Amino acid sequence: MTQRMHQYDARMVDLVFDYMRERLQYDPVPLDHPGDGERLAVALEGLLSAGGNDPAEVLKLYDHELSRAVISADSPRYLSFIPCAPTKAALLFDMVVSCASLQGISWLEAAGAIAAENQVLRLISDRAGLPDTAGGCFVSGGSAGNLSALVVARDTARHKRGLAPGARMRIAVSDQTHSSVTNTLHIIGVEKLLVPTTGHRLTGDALRAALAADGDPGSVIGVVGTAGTTNAGIVDDLAGLAEVAREFDLWFHVDGAYGGAGLFAPSVRAKYDGIEHADSFVVDPHKWLFAPFDCAALIYRKPWLAKGVHTQDASYLDVLHTGDNSEWNPTDYAYHLTRRARGLPLWFSLAVHGTDAYGEAIEAGIALARDTAALIRAEYPDLEVVHEPELSSLVYRRRGWAAADYYAWSQRLLADQTGFVTPTGWEGEVVSRFAFLHPGTTMAMVREILDTMV
Ligand SMILES: *Cc1c(COP(=O)(O)O)cnc(C)c1O
């Protein structure tokens, strides 16, 4: 009996493959609905029994009850937070990674998978202009990437500056820096130096001024630049930040979890100038590089520094070792050990489609934001663009609406399956925001949504 679980079951395979075939063909993917806890509890009641269930029944339960209580992040009408729009190639290869139990822990165990993941990291590093020695690994998300990188920033500073345990350390951020960086700083015991922004953008001049005005500038060991704020897609003055970082010997981390993909879009590439000086850089392929969850690329300028910190039997002697790139253990470059070869879906899709297709798909999101801003100006006098789109998100307001109006409207919009658009905050005001990136989103869909606001 125990072996039955591990035997090929043609009926179950057909059931699941048929379901996946159908899911892959949804066009467009329906948005679906928020869940009702009681209904879900009733549906799940008693399911995990000693004897198990017919897979057809379990799959039906998933299809009819569970999947409908998950809002589809890959729907072209999902325009909240940051959507997900994986390519079919990436989705299919994600199944291969699962079927083959592909892990990517060490070179000894998984050289083939790691070589392919590193090829993708190399491509991203090249787009950023990082040196040939740059490298890293794929982690579960931007949060995991920011944490792993800033631990290296902290320990490198501690080591280089000979800081005593418990010495005060700070990292410069802005009020637009992502919440995961705040969480990271709490976790690693590093304080914030909050630098004011100009037009929501962190600049080198502001950082220099903040350091000059500060009573304890020597405790500042790093700076986080955001390459695409989550709210409005604003790219910080990376070149200016890099210059100040060099002057004050600060670790320069660039959080491009959302916007880093813009490196592949010629129309906005210049906004990222200065990123080539980053000590560490994070971009989430599960956001705007069309990979499935959960996939973030974490790249270090000097990966041997990360290895010295994250190798689980760490010793600072490793810092001296510049590494032989032919043997690469991804586990040494973040706080994880066991890891799925989660970079491979992106690798397969990139290899199949080529980088031009990626550039075009990213440009499509940028065009949607620009075209929507133009449409609002031309045809919707009740609406107003709050911030000119920089990447693929657009913050706008409905004149005369209070917070409650936005929330009620957003719920109606989802209930009608017209769109998933949630309100956001902007300078203390509740406003609306589109996050475009699904190439299947059309201007007709956008009009349909805007029409519900007049
Ligand atoms: C989304 C985002 C993160 C967090 O990434 P996760 O993949 O959700 O962990 C960090 N920084 C920025 C700028 C983001 O947009």
Coordinates of C-alpha atoms and ligand atoms in Angstrom, one line a residue:
M1 CA 0.0 0.0 0.0
T2 CA 2.7 2.5 0.9
Q3 CA 4.2 2.1 -2.5
R4 CA 1.0 2.9 -4.3
M5 CA 1.6 6.6 -3.6
H6 CA 4.7 6.5 -5.6
Q7 CA 3.5 4.6 -8.6
Y8 CA 2.4 6.1 -11.9
D9 CA -1.3 6.3 -11.9
A10 CA -2.5 7.0 -15.4
R11 CA -6.0 8.1 -14.4
M12 CA -4.7 10.7 -11.9
V13 CA -2.1 11.9 -14.4
D14 CA -4.8 12.4 -17.0
L15 CA -7.0 14.2 -14.5
V16 CA -4.4 16.7 -13.5
F17 CA -2.9 17.1 -16.9
D18 CA -6.3 17.8 -18.4
Y19 CA -7.0 20.3 -15.7
M20 CA -3.7 22.1 -16.4
R21 CA -4.3 22.0 -20.2
E22 CA -7.6 23.7 -19.6
R23 CA -6.1 26.3 -17.2
L24 CA -3.4 27.1 -19.6
Q25 CA -6.0 27.9 -22.3
Y26 CA -8.1 30.3 -20.3
D27 CA -8.2 33.5 -22.4
P28 CA -8.7 35.7 -20.6
V29 CA -8.1 34.2 -17.2
P30 CA -11.1 35.0 -15.0
L31 CA -10.5 37.2 -12.0
D32 CA -12.4 35.2 -9.5
H33 CA -13.4 36.3 -6.0
P34 CA -12.3 36.9 -2.4
G35 CA -12.9 33.9 -0.2
D36 CA -15.7 33.2 2.3
G37 CA -14.0 31.5 5.3
E38 CA -17.1 29.6 6.4
R39 CA -17.8 28.3 3.0
L40 CA -14.2 27.2 2.6
A41 CA -14.3 25.5 6.0
V42 CA -17.4 23.6 5.1
A43 CA -15.8 22.5 1.8
L44 CA -12.7 21.3 3.5
E45 CA -14.3 19.6 6.5
G46 CA -13.1 16.1 7.1
L47 CA -11.1 15.9 3.9
L48 CA -7.8 14.8 5.4
S49 CA -9.0 11.4 6.6
A50 CA -7.1 8.2 7.4
G51 CA -8.2 6.6 4.2
G52 CA -7.9 9.4 1.6
N53 CA -10.2 10.3 -1.2
D54 CA -10.7 9.8 -4.9
P55 CA -8.4 12.2 -6.7
A56 CA -11.2 13.2 -9.1
E57 CA -13.2 14.4 -6.1
V58 CA -10.4 16.3 -4.5
L59 CA -9.5 18.0 -7.8
K60 CA -13.2 18.9 -8.3
L61 CA -13.2 20.5 -4.8
Y62 CA -10.1 22.4 -5.7
D63 CA -11.6 23.6 -9.0
H64 CA -15.0 24.5 -7.8
E65 CA -14.3 25.8 -4.3
L66 CA -10.7 26.7 -3.7
S67 CA -9.5 28.0 -7.0
R68 CA -12.5 30.3 -7.2
A69 CA -11.6 31.9 -3.9
V70 CA -8.2 32.9 -5.2
I71 CA -8.0 36.1 -7.2
S72 CA -6.1 35.3 -10.3
A73 CA -2.9 37.4 -10.3
D74 CA -2.4 36.4 -14.0
S75 CA -5.7 37.8 -15.2
P76 CA -5.3 40.8 -17.5
R77 CA -7.9 42.5 -15.4
Y78 CA -5.7 42.1 -12.2
L79 CA -4.2 45.6 -12.0
S80 CA -3.6 45.8 -8.2
F81 CA -0.4 45.6 -6.2
I82 CA 2.0 43.9 -8.6
P83 CA 0.3 41.3 -10.9
C84 CA 2.0 38.2 -12.3
A85 CA 1.9 37.3 -16.0
P86 CA 4.0 34.2 -16.6
T87 CA 4.6 33.1 -20.1
K88 CA 3.2 29.7 -21.1
A89 CA 6.8 28.4 -21.6
A90 CA 7.7 29.4 -18.0
L91 CA 4.6 27.9 -16.6
L92 CA 5.2 24.6 -18.4
F93 CA 8.7 24.4 -17.4
D94 CA 7.8 25.0 -13.8
M95 CA 5.9 21.7 -14.0
V96 CA 9.1 20.1 -15.3
V97 CA 11.0 21.5 -12.3
S98 CA 8.3 19.9 -10.1
C99 CA 8.1 16.6 -11.9
A100 CA 11.9 16.2 -11.8
S101 CA 12.2 17.3 -8.2
L102 CA 14.8 19.7 -9.4
Q103 CA 16.7 21.3 -6.6
G104 CA 19.5 23.8 -6.9
I105 CA 21.4 23.5 -3.7
S106 CA 24.9 22.6 -4.6
W107 CA 27.1 22.2 -7.7
L108 CA 27.8 18.6 -6.7
E109 CA 24.1 17.7 -6.7
A110 CA 22.6 20.0 -9.4
A111 CA 25.3 21.4 -11.7
G112 CA 23.0 21.3 -14.8
A113 CA 20.3 23.3 -13.1
I114 CA 22.7 25.8 -11.5
A115 CA 24.5 26.3 -14.8
A116 CA 21.2 27.3 -16.4
E117 CA 20.2 29.5 -13.5
N118 CA 23.6 31.2 -13.6
Q119 CA 23.2 31.9 -17.3
V120 CA 20.1 33.9 -16.5
L121 CA 21.8 35.8 -13.6
R122 CA 24.6 36.6 -16.1
L123 CA 22.2 38.0 -18.6
I124 CA 20.6 40.2 -15.9
S125 CA 24.0 41.3 -14.6
D126 CA 25.1 42.2 -18.1
R127 CA 21.9 44.3 -18.6
A128 CA 22.8 46.1 -15.3
G129 CA 26.4 46.6 -16.4
L130 CA 27.8 44.6 -13.5
P131 CA 31.3 43.1 -13.8
D132 CA 31.9 39.6 -15.0
T133 CA 32.6 38.4 -11.5
A134 CA 29.1 39.3 -10.3
G135 CA 26.8 36.5 -9.3
G136 CA 24.3 35.3 -6.9
C137 CA 21.3 33.0 -6.8
F138 CA 17.5 32.9 -7.1
V139 CA 15.5 33.3 -3.9
S140 CA 11.8 33.2 -3.2
G141 CA 11.1 37.0 -3.5
G142 CA 12.3 40.5 -3.2
S143 CA 11.9 40.4 0.6
A144 CA 14.2 37.3 0.8
G145 CA 16.6 39.0 -1.5
N146 CA 16.7 42.3 0.4
L147 CA 17.3 40.5 3.6
S148 CA 20.0 38.3 2.3
A149 CA 21.8 41.3 0.6
L150 CA 21.6 43.6 3.6
V151 CA 22.9 40.9 6.0
V152 CA 26.0 40.9 3.7
A153 CA 26.1 44.7 3.8
R154 CA 26.0 44.6 7.6
D155 CA 28.6 41.9 8.1
T156 CA 30.9 43.3 5.5
A157 CA 30.9 46.7 7.2
R158 CA 31.3 45.2 10.6
H159 CA 34.4 43.3 9.3
K160 CA 35.9 46.1 7.3
R161 CA 35.4 48.8 9.9
G162 CA 36.3 46.5 12.8
L163 CA 33.0 47.3 14.6
A164 CA 32.4 45.8 18.0
P165 CA 29.4 43.5 18.5
G166 CA 26.4 45.8 19.3
A167 CA 28.0 48.8 17.6
R168 CA 25.3 51.1 16.1
M169 CA 24.8 50.7 12.4
R170 CA 22.4 52.5 10.0
I171 CA 21.4 52.1 6.4
A172 CA 20.0 55.1 4.5
V173 CA 16.6 54.7 3.0
S174 CA 13.7 57.0 1.9
D175 CA 10.1 57.0 2.9
Q176 CA 9.4 55.3 -0.5
T177 CA 11.6 52.3 0.2
H178 CA 9.7 49.1 0.3
S179 CA 8.3 47.8 3.6
S180 CA 10.4 44.6 3.2
V181 CA 13.5 46.7 3.7
T182 CA 12.1 48.1 7.0
N183 CA 11.4 44.5 8.1
T184 CA 14.9 43.5 7.1
L185 CA 16.4 46.3 9.2
H186 CA 14.4 45.2 12.2
I187 CA 15.5 41.6 11.7
I188 CA 19.2 42.4 11.3
G189 CA 19.3 45.0 14.1
V190 CA 20.3 47.9 11.8
E191 CA 18.7 51.4 12.2
K192 CA 17.3 53.6 9.4
L193 CA 18.7 56.9 8.3
L194 CA 15.6 58.3 6.7
V195 CA 16.5 60.6 3.9
P196 CA 13.8 63.0 2.5
T197 CA 12.9 62.6 -1.2
T198 CA 12.4 65.1 -3.9
G199 CA 9.3 64.3 -5.9
H200 CA 9.3 60.9 -4.2
R201 CA 12.8 60.2 -5.5
L202 CA 15.8 59.6 -3.4
T203 CA 18.8 61.6 -4.8
G204 CA 22.5 61.6 -4.2
D205 CA 22.4 65.2 -3.1
A206 CA 19.7 64.5 -0.5
L207 CA 21.8 61.6 0.8
R208 CA 24.9 63.8 1.0
A209 CA 23.0 66.5 2.8
A210 CA 21.5 64.1 5.3
L211 CA 25.0 62.7 6.1
A212 CA 26.4 66.2 6.5
A213 CA 23.6 67.2 8.8
D214 CA 23.7 64.0 10.8
G215 CA 25.4 63.8 14.2
D216 CA 26.7 60.3 13.7
P217 CA 27.4 59.8 10.0
G218 CA 30.1 57.2 10.7
S219 CA 27.4 54.8 11.8
V220 CA 25.8 54.7 8.3
I221 CA 27.1 51.7 6.5
G222 CA 24.8 51.4 3.4
V223 CA 22.1 52.9 1.3
V224 CA 19.1 51.3 -0.5
G225 CA 18.1 52.8 -3.8
T226 CA 14.8 51.7 -5.3
A227 CA 14.7 51.0 -9.0
G228 CA 11.0 51.4 -9.4
T229 CA 9.0 52.3 -6.3
T230 CA 6.1 49.9 -5.9
N231 CA 3.5 52.6 -5.8
A232 CA 4.5 54.9 -8.7
G233 CA 7.4 53.2 -10.4
I234 CA 9.9 56.0 -9.6
V235 CA 13.5 55.1 -10.1
D236 CA 15.9 56.7 -7.6
D237 CA 18.9 58.7 -8.6
L238 CA 21.1 55.6 -8.7
A239 CA 24.1 57.4 -10.2
G240 CA 24.0 60.0 -7.5
L241 CA 23.5 57.5 -4.8
A242 CA 26.4 55.4 -6.1
E243 CA 28.7 58.4 -6.0
V244 CA 27.9 59.2 -2.4
A245 CA 28.2 55.5 -1.5
R246 CA 31.7 55.5 -3.0
E247 CA 32.7 58.7 -1.1
F248 CA 31.4 57.4 2.3
D249 CA 32.3 53.7 1.7
L250 CA 28.6 52.7 1.9
W251 CA 27.2 49.4 0.6
F252 CA 24.9 50.3 -2.3
H253 CA 21.9 48.0 -2.6
V254 CA 19.4 48.4 -5.4
D255 CA 15.9 47.1 -4.8
G256 CA 14.5 46.5 -8.3
A257 CA 12.0 43.8 -7.2
Y258 CA 9.3 45.4 -9.4
G259 CA 11.1 47.8 -11.7
G260 CA 14.4 46.0 -12.3
A261 CA 12.8 44.4 -15.4
G262 CA 12.9 47.9 -17.0
L263 CA 16.6 47.2 -17.7
F264 CA 15.2 45.2 -20.7
A265 CA 13.1 48.1 -22.0
P266 CA 15.0 50.6 -24.2
S267 CA 12.5 53.4 -23.6
V268 CA 13.3 53.6 -19.9
R269 CA 16.8 52.1 -19.7
A270 CA 18.5 55.4 -19.0
K271 CA 16.6 55.8 -15.8
Y272 CA 18.7 53.0 -14.3
D273 CA 22.1 54.6 -15.0
G274 CA 24.3 54.1 -12.0
I275 CA 23.0 50.6 -11.3
E276 CA 26.3 49.3 -12.6
H277 CA 27.8 50.5 -9.3
A278 CA 25.5 48.4 -7.1
D279 CA 27.1 46.1 -4.5
S280 CA 23.9 44.1 -4.6
F281 CA 20.8 44.1 -6.7
V282 CA 17.4 42.3 -6.6
V283 CA 14.8 41.9 -9.3
D284 CA 11.7 39.7 -9.1
P285 CA 11.1 37.7 -12.3
H286 CA 7.8 36.7 -10.7
K287 CA 6.8 40.3 -11.2
W288 CA 7.7 41.9 -14.5
L289 CA 9.9 39.2 -16.1
F290 CA 7.0 36.9 -16.6
A291 CA 8.1 34.0 -14.4
P292 CA 5.7 32.1 -12.1
F293 CA 5.9 32.5 -8.3
D294 CA 8.2 32.4 -6.5
C295 CA 11.3 33.8 -8.2
A296 CA 13.7 36.6 -7.3
A297 CA 17.1 37.1 -8.7
L298 CA 19.7 38.3 -6.2
I299 CA 23.0 39.4 -7.6
Y300 CA 26.1 40.6 -5.8
R301 CA 29.0 42.6 -7.3
K302 CA 31.4 40.6 -5.2
P303 CA 29.7 37.3 -4.5
W304 CA 32.6 36.1 -2.4
L305 CA 31.5 38.6 0.3
A306 CA 28.1 36.9 0.4
K307 CA 29.6 33.5 0.4
G308 CA 31.7 34.5 3.5
V309 CA 28.5 35.5 5.3
H310 CA 25.9 33.0 4.1
T311 CA 27.9 29.8 3.8
Q312 CA 26.4 27.8 6.6
D313 CA 29.7 26.8 8.1
A314 CA 30.9 30.4 7.6
S315 CA 34.4 31.6 8.2
Y316 CA 35.7 35.0 7.3
L317 CA 38.6 33.3 5.6
D318 CA 36.3 32.8 2.7
V319 CA 36.4 36.5 2.1
L320 CA 39.9 36.0 0.7
H321 CA 38.7 33.4 -1.7
T322 CA 37.5 35.0 -4.9
G323 CA 35.9 31.8 -5.9
D324 CA 36.2 29.4 -8.8
N325 CA 33.0 30.1 -10.8
S326 CA 32.9 26.6 -12.3
E327 CA 31.7 25.3 -8.9
W328 CA 28.9 27.4 -7.7
N329 CA 26.7 26.6 -4.7
P330 CA 23.6 28.9 -4.7
T331 CA 23.0 27.9 -1.1
D332 CA 26.0 30.0 -0.2
Y333 CA 24.5 33.3 -1.4
A334 CA 21.4 33.8 0.7
Y335 CA 20.0 32.6 4.0
H336 CA 18.5 29.4 2.6
L337 CA 19.8 25.9 2.3
T338 CA 17.4 23.6 0.5
R339 CA 16.1 25.4 -2.6
R340 CA 14.0 24.6 -5.7
A341 CA 15.7 25.3 -9.0
R342 CA 13.3 28.2 -9.3
G343 CA 15.3 30.1 -11.9
L344 CA 14.7 27.4 -14.5
P345 CA 11.2 28.4 -15.7
L346 CA 12.6 31.8 -16.6
W347 CA 15.6 30.3 -18.2
F348 CA 13.5 28.0 -20.4
S349 CA 11.2 30.8 -21.5
L350 CA 14.1 33.2 -22.2
A351 CA 15.8 30.5 -24.2
V352 CA 12.7 29.8 -26.2
H353 CA 11.5 33.3 -26.8
G354 CA 14.7 35.4 -26.8
T355 CA 15.3 38.7 -25.1
D356 CA 13.7 40.8 -27.7
A357 CA 10.3 39.3 -26.9
Y358 CA 10.9 40.2 -23.3
G359 CA 11.8 43.8 -24.1
E360 CA 8.6 44.1 -26.2
A361 CA 6.4 42.6 -23.5
I362 CA 7.9 45.0 -20.9
E363 CA 7.4 47.9 -23.2
A364 CA 3.7 46.9 -23.6
G365 CA 3.2 47.5 -19.8
I366 CA 4.9 50.9 -20.1
A367 CA 2.8 51.9 -23.1
L368 CA -0.4 50.9 -21.2
A369 CA 0.5 53.3 -18.4
R370 CA 1.3 56.1 -20.8
D371 CA -1.8 55.5 -23.0
T372 CA -4.0 55.4 -19.9
A373 CA -2.7 58.7 -18.7
A374 CA -3.3 60.2 -22.1
L375 CA -6.8 58.8 -22.2
I376 CA -7.7 60.2 -18.8
R377 CA -6.6 63.6 -19.9
A378 CA -8.4 63.5 -23.2
E379 CA -11.7 61.9 -22.2
Y380 CA -12.3 61.7 -18.4
P381 CA -12.6 65.2 -16.9
D382 CA -13.7 63.6 -13.5
L383 CA -10.4 61.9 -13.3
E384 CA -6.9 63.3 -12.9
V385 CA -3.4 61.8 -13.3
V386 CA -1.6 62.3 -9.9
H387 CA 1.8 61.3 -11.1
E388 CA 3.1 61.0 -14.6
P389 CA 3.8 57.3 -15.2
E390 CA 7.5 56.5 -15.1
L391 CA 7.3 52.7 -15.6
S392 CA 4.1 50.7 -15.8
S393 CA 2.1 51.9 -12.9
L394 CA -0.2 54.9 -12.9
V395 CA -1.5 56.8 -9.8
Y396 CA -4.7 58.8 -10.5
R397 CA -7.6 60.3 -8.6
R398 CA -11.4 60.6 -9.1
R399 CA -12.1 64.3 -8.3
G400 CA -14.4 64.6 -5.3
W401 CA -14.1 61.1 -4.0
A402 CA -13.2 60.3 -0.4
A403 CA -11.5 57.1 0.8
A404 CA -14.8 55.3 1.3
D405 CA -15.8 56.0 -2.3
Y406 CA -12.6 54.3 -3.6
Y407 CA -13.1 51.3 -1.4
A408 CA -16.7 50.8 -2.3
W409 CA -15.9 51.2 -6.0
S410 CA -13.0 48.8 -5.9
Q411 CA -15.2 46.1 -4.3
R412 CA -18.0 46.6 -6.9
L413 CA -15.5 46.4 -9.7
L414 CA -14.2 43.1 -8.5
A415 CA -17.7 41.7 -7.7
D416 CA -18.6 42.5 -11.3
Q417 CA -15.4 40.9 -12.5
T418 CA -14.6 44.1 -14.4
G419 CA -11.2 44.6 -12.8
F420 CA -9.2 44.2 -9.6
V421 CA -8.0 47.7 -8.8
T422 CA -7.3 48.6 -5.2
P423 CA -6.8 52.1 -3.8
T424 CA -3.4 53.3 -2.6
G425 CA -2.1 56.2 -0.6
W426 CA -0.5 59.3 -2.1
E427 CA 0.7 62.2 0.1
G428 CA -1.9 61.3 2.7
E429 CA -4.7 61.0 0.2
V430 CA -6.5 57.8 -0.9
V431 CA -6.3 57.5 -4.7
S432 CA -6.5 54.8 -7.3
R433 CA -3.7 53.0 -9.0
F434 CA -3.2 50.8 -12.0
A435 CA -0.2 48.3 -12.1
F436 CA 0.1 47.2 -15.6
L437 CA 2.3 44.4 -16.8
H438 CA 0.1 41.8 -18.4
P439 CA 0.6 42.1 -22.1
G440 CA -3.0 40.8 -22.5
T441 CA -4.5 43.9 -20.8
T442 CA -6.2 46.0 -23.5
M443 CA -7.2 49.7 -23.6
A444 CA -10.8 48.5 -24.0
M445 CA -10.5 46.9 -20.5
V446 CA -9.0 50.1 -19.2
R447 CA -11.9 52.1 -20.6
E448 CA -14.4 49.7 -19.1
I449 CA -12.9 50.3 -15.7
L450 CA -12.6 54.0 -16.1
D451 CA -16.2 54.2 -17.2
T452 CA -17.3 52.9 -13.8
M453 CA -15.7 55.9 -12.1
V454 CA -17.6 58.7 -13.8
Ligands
LIG1 C1 7.4 43.6 -4.4 C2 8.5 44.3 -3.8 C3 9.4 43.8 -2.8 C4 9.0 42.5 -2.2 O1 9.2 41.4 -3.0 P1 8.5 40.0 -2.7 O2 8.8 39.2 -3.9 O3 7.0 40.3 -2.6 O4 9.0 39.5 -1.5 C5 10.5 44.5 -2.4 N1 10.7 45.7 -3.0 C6 10.0 46.3 -4.0 C7 10.4 47.6 -4.6 C8 8.8 45.6 -4.4 O5 8.1 46.1 -5.4

